[in-house]
Short mmCIF file of C-alpha atoms in Angstrom, two decimals:
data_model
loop_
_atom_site.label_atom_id
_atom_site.label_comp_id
_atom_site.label_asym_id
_atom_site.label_seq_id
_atom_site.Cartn_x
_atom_site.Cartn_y
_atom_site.Cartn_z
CA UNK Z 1 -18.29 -5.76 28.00
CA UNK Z 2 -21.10 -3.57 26.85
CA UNK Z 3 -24.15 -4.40 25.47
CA UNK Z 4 -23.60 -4.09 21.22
CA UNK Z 5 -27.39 -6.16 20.41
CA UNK Z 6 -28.86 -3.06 18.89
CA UNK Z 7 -25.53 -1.35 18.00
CA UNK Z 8 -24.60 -1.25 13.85
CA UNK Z 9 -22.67 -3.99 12.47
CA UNK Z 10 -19.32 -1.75 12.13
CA UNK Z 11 -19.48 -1.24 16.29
CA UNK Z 12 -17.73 -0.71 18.35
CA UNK Z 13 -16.24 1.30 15.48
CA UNK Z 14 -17.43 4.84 15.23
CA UNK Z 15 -15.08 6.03 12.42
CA UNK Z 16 -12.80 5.12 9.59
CA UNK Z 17 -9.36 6.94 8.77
CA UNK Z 18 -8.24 6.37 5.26
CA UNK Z 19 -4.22 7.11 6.31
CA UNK Z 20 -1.71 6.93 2.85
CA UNK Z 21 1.45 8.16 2.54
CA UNK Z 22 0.24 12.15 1.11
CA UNK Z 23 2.10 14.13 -2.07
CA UNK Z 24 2.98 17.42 -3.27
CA UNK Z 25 -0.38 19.14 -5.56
CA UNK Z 26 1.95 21.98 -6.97
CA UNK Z 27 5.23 22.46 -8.16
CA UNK Z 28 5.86 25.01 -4.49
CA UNK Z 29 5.05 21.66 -2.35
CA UNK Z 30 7.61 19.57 -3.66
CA UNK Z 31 10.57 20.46 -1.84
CA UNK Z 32 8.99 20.92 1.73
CA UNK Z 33 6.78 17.41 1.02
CA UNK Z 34 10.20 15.65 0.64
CA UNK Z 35 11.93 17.63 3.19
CA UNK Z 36 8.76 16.20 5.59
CA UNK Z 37 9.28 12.55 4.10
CA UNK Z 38 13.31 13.06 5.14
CA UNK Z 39 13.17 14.43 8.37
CA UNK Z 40 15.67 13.80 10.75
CA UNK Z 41 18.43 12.23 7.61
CA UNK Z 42 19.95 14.93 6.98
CA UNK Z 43 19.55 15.66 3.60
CA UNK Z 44 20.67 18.90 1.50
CA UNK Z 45 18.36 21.11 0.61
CA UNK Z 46 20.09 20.61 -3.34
CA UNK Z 47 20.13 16.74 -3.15
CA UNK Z 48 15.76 17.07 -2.47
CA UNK Z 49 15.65 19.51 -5.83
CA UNK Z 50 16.96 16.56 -7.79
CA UNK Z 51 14.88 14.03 -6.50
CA UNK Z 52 12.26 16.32 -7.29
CA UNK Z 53 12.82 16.21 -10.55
CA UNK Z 54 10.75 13.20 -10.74
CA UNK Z 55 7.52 15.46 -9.61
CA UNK Z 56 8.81 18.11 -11.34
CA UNK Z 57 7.87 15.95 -15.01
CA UNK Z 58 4.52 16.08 -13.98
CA UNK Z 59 3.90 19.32 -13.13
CA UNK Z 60 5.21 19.12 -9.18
CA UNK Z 61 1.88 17.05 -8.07
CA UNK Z 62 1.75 13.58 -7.06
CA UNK Z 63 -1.17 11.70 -8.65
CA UNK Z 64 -1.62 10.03 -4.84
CA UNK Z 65 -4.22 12.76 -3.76
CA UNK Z 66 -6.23 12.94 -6.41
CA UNK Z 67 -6.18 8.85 -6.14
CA UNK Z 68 -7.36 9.17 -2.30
CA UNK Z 69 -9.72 11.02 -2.69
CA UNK Z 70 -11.18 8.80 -5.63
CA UNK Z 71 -10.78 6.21 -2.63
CA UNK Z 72 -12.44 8.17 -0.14
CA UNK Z 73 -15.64 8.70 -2.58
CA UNK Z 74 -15.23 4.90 -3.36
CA UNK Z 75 -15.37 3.81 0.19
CA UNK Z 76 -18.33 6.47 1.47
CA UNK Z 77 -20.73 5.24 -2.05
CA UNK Z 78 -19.91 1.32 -1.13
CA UNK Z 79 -20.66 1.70 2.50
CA UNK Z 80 -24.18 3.94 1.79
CA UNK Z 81 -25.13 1.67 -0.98
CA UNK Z 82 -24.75 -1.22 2.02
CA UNK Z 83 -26.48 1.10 4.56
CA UNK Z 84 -23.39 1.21 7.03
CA UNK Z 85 -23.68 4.90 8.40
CA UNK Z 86 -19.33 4.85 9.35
CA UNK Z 87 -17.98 8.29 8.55
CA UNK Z 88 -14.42 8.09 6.37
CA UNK Z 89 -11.81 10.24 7.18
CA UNK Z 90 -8.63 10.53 5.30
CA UNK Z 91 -4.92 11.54 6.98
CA UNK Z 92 -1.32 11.17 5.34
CA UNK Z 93 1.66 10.77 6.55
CA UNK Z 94 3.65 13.22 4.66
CA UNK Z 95 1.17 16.10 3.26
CA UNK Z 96 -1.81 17.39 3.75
CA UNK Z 97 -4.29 16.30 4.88
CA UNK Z 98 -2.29 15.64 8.13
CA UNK Z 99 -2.36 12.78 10.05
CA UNK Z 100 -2.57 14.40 13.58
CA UNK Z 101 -5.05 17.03 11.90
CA UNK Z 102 -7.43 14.24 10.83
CA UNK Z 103 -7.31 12.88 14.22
CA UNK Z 104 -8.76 16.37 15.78
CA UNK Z 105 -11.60 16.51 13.69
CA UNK Z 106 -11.94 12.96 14.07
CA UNK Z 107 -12.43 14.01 17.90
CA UNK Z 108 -13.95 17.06 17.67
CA UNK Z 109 -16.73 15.35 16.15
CA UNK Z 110 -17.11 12.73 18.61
CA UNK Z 111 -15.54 9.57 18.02
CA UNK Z 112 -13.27 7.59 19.52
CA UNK Z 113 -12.91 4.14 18.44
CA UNK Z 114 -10.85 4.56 14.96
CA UNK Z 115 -10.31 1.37 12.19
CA UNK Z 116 -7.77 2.60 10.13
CA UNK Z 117 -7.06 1.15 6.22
CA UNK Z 118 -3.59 1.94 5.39
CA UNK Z 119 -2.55 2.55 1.76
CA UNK Z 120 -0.20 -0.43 2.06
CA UNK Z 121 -0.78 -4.33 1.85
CA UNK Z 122 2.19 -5.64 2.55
CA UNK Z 123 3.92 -6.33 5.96
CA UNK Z 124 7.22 -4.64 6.13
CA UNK Z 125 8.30 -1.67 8.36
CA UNK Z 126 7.42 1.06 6.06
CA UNK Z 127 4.57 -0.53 5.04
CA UNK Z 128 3.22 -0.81 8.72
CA UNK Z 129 5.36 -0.40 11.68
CA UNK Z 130 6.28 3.15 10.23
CA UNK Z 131 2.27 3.79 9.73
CA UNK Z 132 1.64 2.92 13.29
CA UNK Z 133 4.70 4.87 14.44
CA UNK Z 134 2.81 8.09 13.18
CA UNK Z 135 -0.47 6.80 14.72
CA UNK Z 136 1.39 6.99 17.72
CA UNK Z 137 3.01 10.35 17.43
CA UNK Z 138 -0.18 11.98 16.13
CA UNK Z 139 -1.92 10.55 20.02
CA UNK Z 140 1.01 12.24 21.69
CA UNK Z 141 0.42 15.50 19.94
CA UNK Z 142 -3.47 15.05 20.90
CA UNK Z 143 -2.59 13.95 24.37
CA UNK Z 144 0.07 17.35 25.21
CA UNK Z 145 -2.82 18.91 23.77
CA UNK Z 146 -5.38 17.71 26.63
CA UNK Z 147 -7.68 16.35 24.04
CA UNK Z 148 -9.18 13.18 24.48
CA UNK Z 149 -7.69 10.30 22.72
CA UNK Z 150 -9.44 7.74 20.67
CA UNK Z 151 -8.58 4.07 20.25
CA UNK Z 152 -6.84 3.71 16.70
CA UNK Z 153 -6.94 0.09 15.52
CA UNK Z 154 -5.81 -1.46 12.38
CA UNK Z 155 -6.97 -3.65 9.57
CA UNK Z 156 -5.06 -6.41 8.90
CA UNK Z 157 -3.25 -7.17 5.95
CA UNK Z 158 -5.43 -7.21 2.44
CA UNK Z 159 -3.01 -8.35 0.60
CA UNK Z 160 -4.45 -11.64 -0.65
CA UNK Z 161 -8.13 -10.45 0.07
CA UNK Z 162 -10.13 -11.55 -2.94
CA UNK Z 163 -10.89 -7.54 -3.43
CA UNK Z 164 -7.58 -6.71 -4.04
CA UNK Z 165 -6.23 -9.64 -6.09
CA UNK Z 166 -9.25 -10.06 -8.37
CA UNK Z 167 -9.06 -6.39 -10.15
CA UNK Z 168 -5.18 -7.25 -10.60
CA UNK Z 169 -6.21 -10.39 -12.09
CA UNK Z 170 -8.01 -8.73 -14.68
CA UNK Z 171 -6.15 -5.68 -14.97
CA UNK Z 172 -3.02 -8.47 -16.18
CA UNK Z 173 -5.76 -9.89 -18.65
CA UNK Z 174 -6.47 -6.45 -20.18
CA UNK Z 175 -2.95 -5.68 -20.27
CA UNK Z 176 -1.57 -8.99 -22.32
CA UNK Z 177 -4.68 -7.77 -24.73
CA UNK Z 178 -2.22 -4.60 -25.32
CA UNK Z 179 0.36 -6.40 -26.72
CA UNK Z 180 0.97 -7.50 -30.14
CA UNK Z 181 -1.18 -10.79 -30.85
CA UNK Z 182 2.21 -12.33 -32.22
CA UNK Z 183 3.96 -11.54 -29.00
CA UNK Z 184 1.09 -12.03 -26.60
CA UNK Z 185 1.29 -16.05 -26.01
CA UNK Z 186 4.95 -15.69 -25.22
CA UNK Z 187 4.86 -12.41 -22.80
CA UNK Z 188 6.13 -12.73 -19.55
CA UNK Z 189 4.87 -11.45 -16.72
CA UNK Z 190 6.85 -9.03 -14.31
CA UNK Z 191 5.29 -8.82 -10.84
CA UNK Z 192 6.62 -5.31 -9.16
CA UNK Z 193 6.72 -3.96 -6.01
CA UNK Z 194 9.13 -1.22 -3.88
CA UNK Z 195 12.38 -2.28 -3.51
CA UNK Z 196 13.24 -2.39 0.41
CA UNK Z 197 17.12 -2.54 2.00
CA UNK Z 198 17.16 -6.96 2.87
CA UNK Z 199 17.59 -6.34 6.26
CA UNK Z 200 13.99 -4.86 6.51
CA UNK Z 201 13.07 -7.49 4.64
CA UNK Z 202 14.27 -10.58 6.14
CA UNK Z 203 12.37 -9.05 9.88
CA UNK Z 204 9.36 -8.43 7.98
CA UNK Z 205 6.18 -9.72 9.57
CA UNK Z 206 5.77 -11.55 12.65
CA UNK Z 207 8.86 -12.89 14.39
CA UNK Z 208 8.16 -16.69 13.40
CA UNK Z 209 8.12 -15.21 9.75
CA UNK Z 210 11.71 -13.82 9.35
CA UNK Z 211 14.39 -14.89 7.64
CA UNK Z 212 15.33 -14.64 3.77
CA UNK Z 213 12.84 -12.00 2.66
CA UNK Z 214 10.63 -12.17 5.70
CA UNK Z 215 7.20 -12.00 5.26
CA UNK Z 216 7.18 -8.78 2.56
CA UNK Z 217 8.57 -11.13 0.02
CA UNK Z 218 6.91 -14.39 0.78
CA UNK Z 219 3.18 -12.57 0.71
CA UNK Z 220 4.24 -10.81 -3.07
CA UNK Z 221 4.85 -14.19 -4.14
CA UNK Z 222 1.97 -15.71 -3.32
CA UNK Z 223 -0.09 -12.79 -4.70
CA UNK Z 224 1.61 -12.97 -7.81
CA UNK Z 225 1.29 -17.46 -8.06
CA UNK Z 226 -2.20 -16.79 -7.54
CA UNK Z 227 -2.53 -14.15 -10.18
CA UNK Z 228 -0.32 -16.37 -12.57
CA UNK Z 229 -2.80 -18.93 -11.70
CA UNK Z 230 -5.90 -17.07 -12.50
CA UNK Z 231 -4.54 -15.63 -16.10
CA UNK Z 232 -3.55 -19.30 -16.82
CA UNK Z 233 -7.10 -20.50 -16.23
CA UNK Z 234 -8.84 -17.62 -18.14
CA UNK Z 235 -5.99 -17.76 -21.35
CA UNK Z 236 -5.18 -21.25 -21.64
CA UNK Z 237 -1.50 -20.27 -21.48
CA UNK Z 238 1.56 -21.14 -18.91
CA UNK Z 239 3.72 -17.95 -18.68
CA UNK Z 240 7.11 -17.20 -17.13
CA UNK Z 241 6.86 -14.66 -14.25
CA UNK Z 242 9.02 -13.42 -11.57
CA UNK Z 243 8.90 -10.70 -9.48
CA UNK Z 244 10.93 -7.94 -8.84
CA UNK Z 245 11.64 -4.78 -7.70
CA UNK Z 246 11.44 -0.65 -8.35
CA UNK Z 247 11.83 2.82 -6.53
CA UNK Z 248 15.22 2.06 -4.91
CA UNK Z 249 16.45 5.41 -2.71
CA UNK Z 250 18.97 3.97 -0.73
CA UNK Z 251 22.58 4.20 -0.18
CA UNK Z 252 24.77 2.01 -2.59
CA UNK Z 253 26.74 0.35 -0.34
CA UNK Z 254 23.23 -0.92 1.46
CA UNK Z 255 21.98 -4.18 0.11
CA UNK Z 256 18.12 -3.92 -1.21
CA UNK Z 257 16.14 -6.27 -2.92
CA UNK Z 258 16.57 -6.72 -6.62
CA UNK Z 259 16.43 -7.43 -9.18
CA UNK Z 260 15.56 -3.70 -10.35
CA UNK Z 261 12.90 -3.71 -13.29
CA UNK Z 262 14.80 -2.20 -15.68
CA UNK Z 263 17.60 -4.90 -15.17
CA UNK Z 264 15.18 -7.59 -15.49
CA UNK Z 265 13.32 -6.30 -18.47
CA UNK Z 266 17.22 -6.58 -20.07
CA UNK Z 267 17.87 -9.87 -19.04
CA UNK Z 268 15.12 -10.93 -20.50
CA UNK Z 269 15.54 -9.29 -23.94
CA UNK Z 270 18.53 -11.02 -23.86
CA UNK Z 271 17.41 -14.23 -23.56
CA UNK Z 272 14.97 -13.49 -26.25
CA UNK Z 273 11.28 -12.98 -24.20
CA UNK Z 274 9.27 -11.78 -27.04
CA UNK Z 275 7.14 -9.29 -24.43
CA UNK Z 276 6.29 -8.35 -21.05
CA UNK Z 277 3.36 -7.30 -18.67
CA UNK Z 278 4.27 -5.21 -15.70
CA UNK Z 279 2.33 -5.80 -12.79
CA UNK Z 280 2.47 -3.37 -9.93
CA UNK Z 281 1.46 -5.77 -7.19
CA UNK Z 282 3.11 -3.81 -4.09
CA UNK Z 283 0.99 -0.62 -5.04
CA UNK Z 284 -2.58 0.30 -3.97
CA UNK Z 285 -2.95 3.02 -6.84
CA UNK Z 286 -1.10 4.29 -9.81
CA UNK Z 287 0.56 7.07 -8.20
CA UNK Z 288 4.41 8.58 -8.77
CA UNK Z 289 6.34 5.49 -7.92
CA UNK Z 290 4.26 3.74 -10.44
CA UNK Z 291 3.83 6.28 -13.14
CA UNK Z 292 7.40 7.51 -13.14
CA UNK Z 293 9.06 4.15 -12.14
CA UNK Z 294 7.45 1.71 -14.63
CA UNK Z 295 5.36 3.95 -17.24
CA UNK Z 296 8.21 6.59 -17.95
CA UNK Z 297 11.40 4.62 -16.89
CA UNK Z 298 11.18 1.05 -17.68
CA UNK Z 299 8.80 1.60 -20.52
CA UNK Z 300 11.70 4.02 -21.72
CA UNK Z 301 13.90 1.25 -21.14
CA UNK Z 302 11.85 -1.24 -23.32
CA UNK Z 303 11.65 1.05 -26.07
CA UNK Z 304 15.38 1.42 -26.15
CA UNK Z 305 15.87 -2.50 -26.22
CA UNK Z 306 12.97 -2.94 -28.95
CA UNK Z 307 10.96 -5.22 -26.47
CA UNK Z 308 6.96 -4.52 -26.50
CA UNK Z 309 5.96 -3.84 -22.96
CA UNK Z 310 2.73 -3.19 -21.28
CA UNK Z 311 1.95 -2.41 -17.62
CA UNK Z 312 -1.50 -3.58 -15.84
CA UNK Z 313 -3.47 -0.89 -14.33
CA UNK Z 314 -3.22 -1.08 -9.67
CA UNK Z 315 -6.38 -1.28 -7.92
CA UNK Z 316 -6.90 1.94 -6.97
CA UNK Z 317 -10.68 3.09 -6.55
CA UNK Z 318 -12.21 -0.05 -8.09
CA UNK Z 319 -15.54 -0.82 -6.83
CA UNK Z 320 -14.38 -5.15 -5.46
CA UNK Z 321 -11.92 -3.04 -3.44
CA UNK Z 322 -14.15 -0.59 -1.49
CA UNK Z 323 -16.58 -3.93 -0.72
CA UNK Z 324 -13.29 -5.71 0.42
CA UNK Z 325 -12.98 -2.61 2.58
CA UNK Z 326 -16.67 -2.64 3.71
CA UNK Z 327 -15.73 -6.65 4.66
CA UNK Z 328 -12.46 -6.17 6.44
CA UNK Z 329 -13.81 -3.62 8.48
CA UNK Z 330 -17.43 -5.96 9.56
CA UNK Z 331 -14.90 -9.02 9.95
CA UNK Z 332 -12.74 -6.97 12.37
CA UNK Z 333 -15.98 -5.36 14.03
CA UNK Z 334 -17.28 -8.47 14.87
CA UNK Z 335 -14.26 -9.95 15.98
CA UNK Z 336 -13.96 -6.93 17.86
CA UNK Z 337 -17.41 -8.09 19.82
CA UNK Z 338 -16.09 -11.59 20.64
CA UNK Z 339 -17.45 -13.28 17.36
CA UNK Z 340 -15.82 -15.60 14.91
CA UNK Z 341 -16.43 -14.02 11.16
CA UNK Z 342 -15.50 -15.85 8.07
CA UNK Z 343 -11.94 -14.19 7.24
CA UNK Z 344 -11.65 -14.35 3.13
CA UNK Z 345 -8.20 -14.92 1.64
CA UNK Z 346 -6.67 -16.30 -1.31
CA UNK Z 347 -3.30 -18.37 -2.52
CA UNK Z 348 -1.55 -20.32 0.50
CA UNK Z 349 -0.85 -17.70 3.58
CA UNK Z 350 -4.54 -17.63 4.71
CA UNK Z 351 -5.29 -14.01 6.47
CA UNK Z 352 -3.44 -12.61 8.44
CA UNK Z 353 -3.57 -11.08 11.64
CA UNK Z 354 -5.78 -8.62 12.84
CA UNK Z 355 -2.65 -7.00 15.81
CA UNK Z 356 0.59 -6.97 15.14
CA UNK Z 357 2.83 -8.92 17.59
CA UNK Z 358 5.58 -7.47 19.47
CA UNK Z 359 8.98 -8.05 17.23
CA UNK Z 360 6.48 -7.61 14.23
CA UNK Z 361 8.42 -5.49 11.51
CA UNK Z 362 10.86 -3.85 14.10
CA UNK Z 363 11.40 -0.05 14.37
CA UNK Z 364 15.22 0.53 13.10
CA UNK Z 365 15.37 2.69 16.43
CA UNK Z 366 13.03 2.18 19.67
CA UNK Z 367 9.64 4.41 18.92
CA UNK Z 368 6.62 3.98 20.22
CA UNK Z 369 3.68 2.76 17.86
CA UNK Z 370 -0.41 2.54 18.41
CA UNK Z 371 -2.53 -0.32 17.04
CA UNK Z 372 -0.43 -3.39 18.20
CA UNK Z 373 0.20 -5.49 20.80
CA UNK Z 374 3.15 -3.18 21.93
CA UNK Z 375 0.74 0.11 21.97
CA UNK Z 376 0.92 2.64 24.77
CA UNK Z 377 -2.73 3.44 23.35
CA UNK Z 378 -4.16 0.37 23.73
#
C-alpha cells in the first residue's frame, strides 16, 4: 500500500463526479432527452411528445440543471472554505453534460481515482444499480477508446446522513407555518417519493434486505419517523403521516408502489384531515418530478377537493448538505486508507455500506456495473 502520511485528507481520491440523472434546457431537447432516457423500449416517437407535455408547461427545460449546477457551486465553496483542494466534476445520465464526456476530461486532466455522489439516496435499482450500470458503460467507451481508465468508486447511501435529513426537518417546519393557523395543529404530513414497479422494490438493497419493499421502502420510512420525530419535538404536536408515492410511468397491468399522492390526499379529505404537508423525501432537489408531480398536480388536486395543502422545499444546494458531502467523501477516504472514521447516521438503519454487494439491487437483465463488489473496474 503506498505511503498517504503527507497526502490530503480526500486521498487516495483525486476527483469528484457529481453524476444526476440530466434534463432538457429548451423546448428542441425534449424529445431527444426522453428518447435517450427510453432507449432500447421501444417507444413511439408520438407517445414521447405527450409525455413531454409535462416539460413542455415549463417552457421545455427541466429545473434539474440549473439545480446541479447550484450543487456543483455548493460543493466547490464548502470544500475551499474547508481547504480540501478536490476538483468537482459533474456528468448525467441522460443529457448533457455526458457521463462518458465527463469521464474524458476527468482523464485528460489527470486523475484517476473518482468518488462519485449520485443524485439519489435511496437504494433501489434506478436509484443505484442503473447509476453504476452507466459508470460502467462510460469505462467501456474510454477503454475501446485506448484511454486510460480511472477507478470510479461510490459514496454510500446519504439517506439518513444528518445533512440531508436536517434541512428536510426544517423545510416541514416552514411548510406547516404556510398553512392556515386553524388548520395547522391538525395537518398531516405526506412523506413522497418515486413510485417504483414492487418487484424492484422488494430486491432493493442488499440481498439480506429483500422482501416486502426491500430496502427502498424500509430506508423512506425511517427518514420520514425521524423527521416526524424532529417536528414533534420542535411543535409540541403528534401528527398523522404516511408515506407514499408519485411519478408512476409504468405499464398498468405492472404492480408499483402506491398509494399515488393524489389518491391519498382524497382519502384523507374524506376522512376529514383538515390539511396536509407534502414532503418530497425521495428527491435531492426540486426538479420536474417534484414541481410538476406535487406543486402543479396534487396541489391542483387539493384545490379541487377544498383541502389546504403545502409542500416542504427538497434539499437541494443547502449549505448542511455540501458539508455532509465534504464528510462522506473524508469518511470514505479514510476508510479507503485502512482507517476506521466515525460514520454519522440518523433514525434506526445506521449507515450503510460503502460497496454494494453482489445481488445488491439486481440488473432486470445481466449488465455489467463499476463501483461494487461485482465491478469489472475494480
Amino acid at each position: 500500500m503506498p505511503d498517504l502520511s503527507d497526502q490530503p485528507a480526500h486521498a487516495p481520491y483525486d476527483a469528484l463526479l457529481l453524476l444526476s440523472f440530466g434534463g432538457p434546457e429548451g423546448p428542441e431537447d425534449v424529445v431527444p432527452f426522453l428518447e435517450n432516457v427510453t432507449r432500447g423500449r421501444g417507444i413511439p416517437r408520438e407517445r414521447l411528445q405527450e409525455v413531454g407535455q409535462h416539460y413542455f408547461l415549463f417552457g421545455g427545460v427541466s429545473p434539474i440543471n440549473e439545480q446541479n449546477r447550484e450543487l456543483l457551486g455548493a460543493l466547490q465553496q464548502d470544500f475551499s472554505t474547508h481547504g480540501m483542494d478536490l476538483p468537482v466534476y459533474w456528468g448525467n445520465r441522460n443529457w448533457a453534460p455526458y457521463l462518458t464526456d465527463t469521464l474524458r476530461r476527468i482523464v485528460a486532466d489527470g486523475h484517476r481515482r473518482v468518488l462519485t455522489l449520485a443524485t439519489s439516496a435511496y437504494a433501489s435499482y434506478s436509484g443505484c444499480r442503473q447509476y453504476r450500470e452507466n459508470i460502467a458503460d462510460a469505462l467501456a467507451a474510454l477503454q475501446a477508446e485506448g484511454l486510460p481508465l480511472p477507478r470510479v468508486d461510490k459514496l454510500r447511501h446519504y439517506f439518513n446522513h444528518p445533512g440531508f435529513v436536517q434541512p428536510m426537518v426544517d423545510a416541514t417546519l416552514a411548510a406547516l407555518e404556510q398553512l392556515p393557523k386553524d388548520v395547522r395543529d391538525g395537518a398531516h404530513l405526506a412523506f413522497t417519493t418515486h413510485s417504483i414497479p414492487t418487484a424492484a422494490a422488494d430486491t432493493s438493497g442488499p440481498a439480506p434486505a429483500h422482501g416486502d419493499g426491500g430496502a427502498y421502502v424500509a430506508e423512506h420510512l425511517d427518514v420520514a419517523r425521524t423527521i416526524v420525530r424532529a417536528v414533534r419535538e420542535e411543535t409540541g404536536v403528534e401528527r398523522p403521516w404516511q408515506l407514499v408515492y408519485q411519478s408512476r410511468s409504468g405499464a398498468p397491468h405492472i404492480p408499483w408502489l402506491e398509494p399515488d399522492i393524489c389518491d391519498h390526499l382524497e382519502s384523507l379529505h374524506g376522512a376529514g384531515a383538515p390539511a396536509v404537508v407534502m414532503v418530497p423525501i425521495g428527491f435531492v432537489s426540486d426538479h420536474m418530478e417534484v414541481k410538476y408531480d406535487l406543486d402543479t398536480e396534487a396541489t391542483a388536486k387539493a384545490a379541487e377537493l377544498g383541502l389546504p395543502v403545502a409542500r416542504a422545499a427538497t434539499v437541494g444546494a443547502d449549505a448542511r448538505f455540501a458539508a455532509a458531502v465534504r464528510e462522506l467523501v473524508l469518511e470514505r477516504a479514510a476508510t479507503e486508507r485502512g482507517e476506521r472514521p466515525e460514520r454519522c447516521a440518523l433514525g434506526a438503519l445506521g449507515p450503510s455500506h460503502d460497496v454494494c454487494p453482489v445481488g445488491c439491487c439486481p440488473a432486470r437483465a445481466p449488465r455489467p456495473a463499476a463501483a461494487g463488489a461485482d465491478s469489472p473496474y475494480a
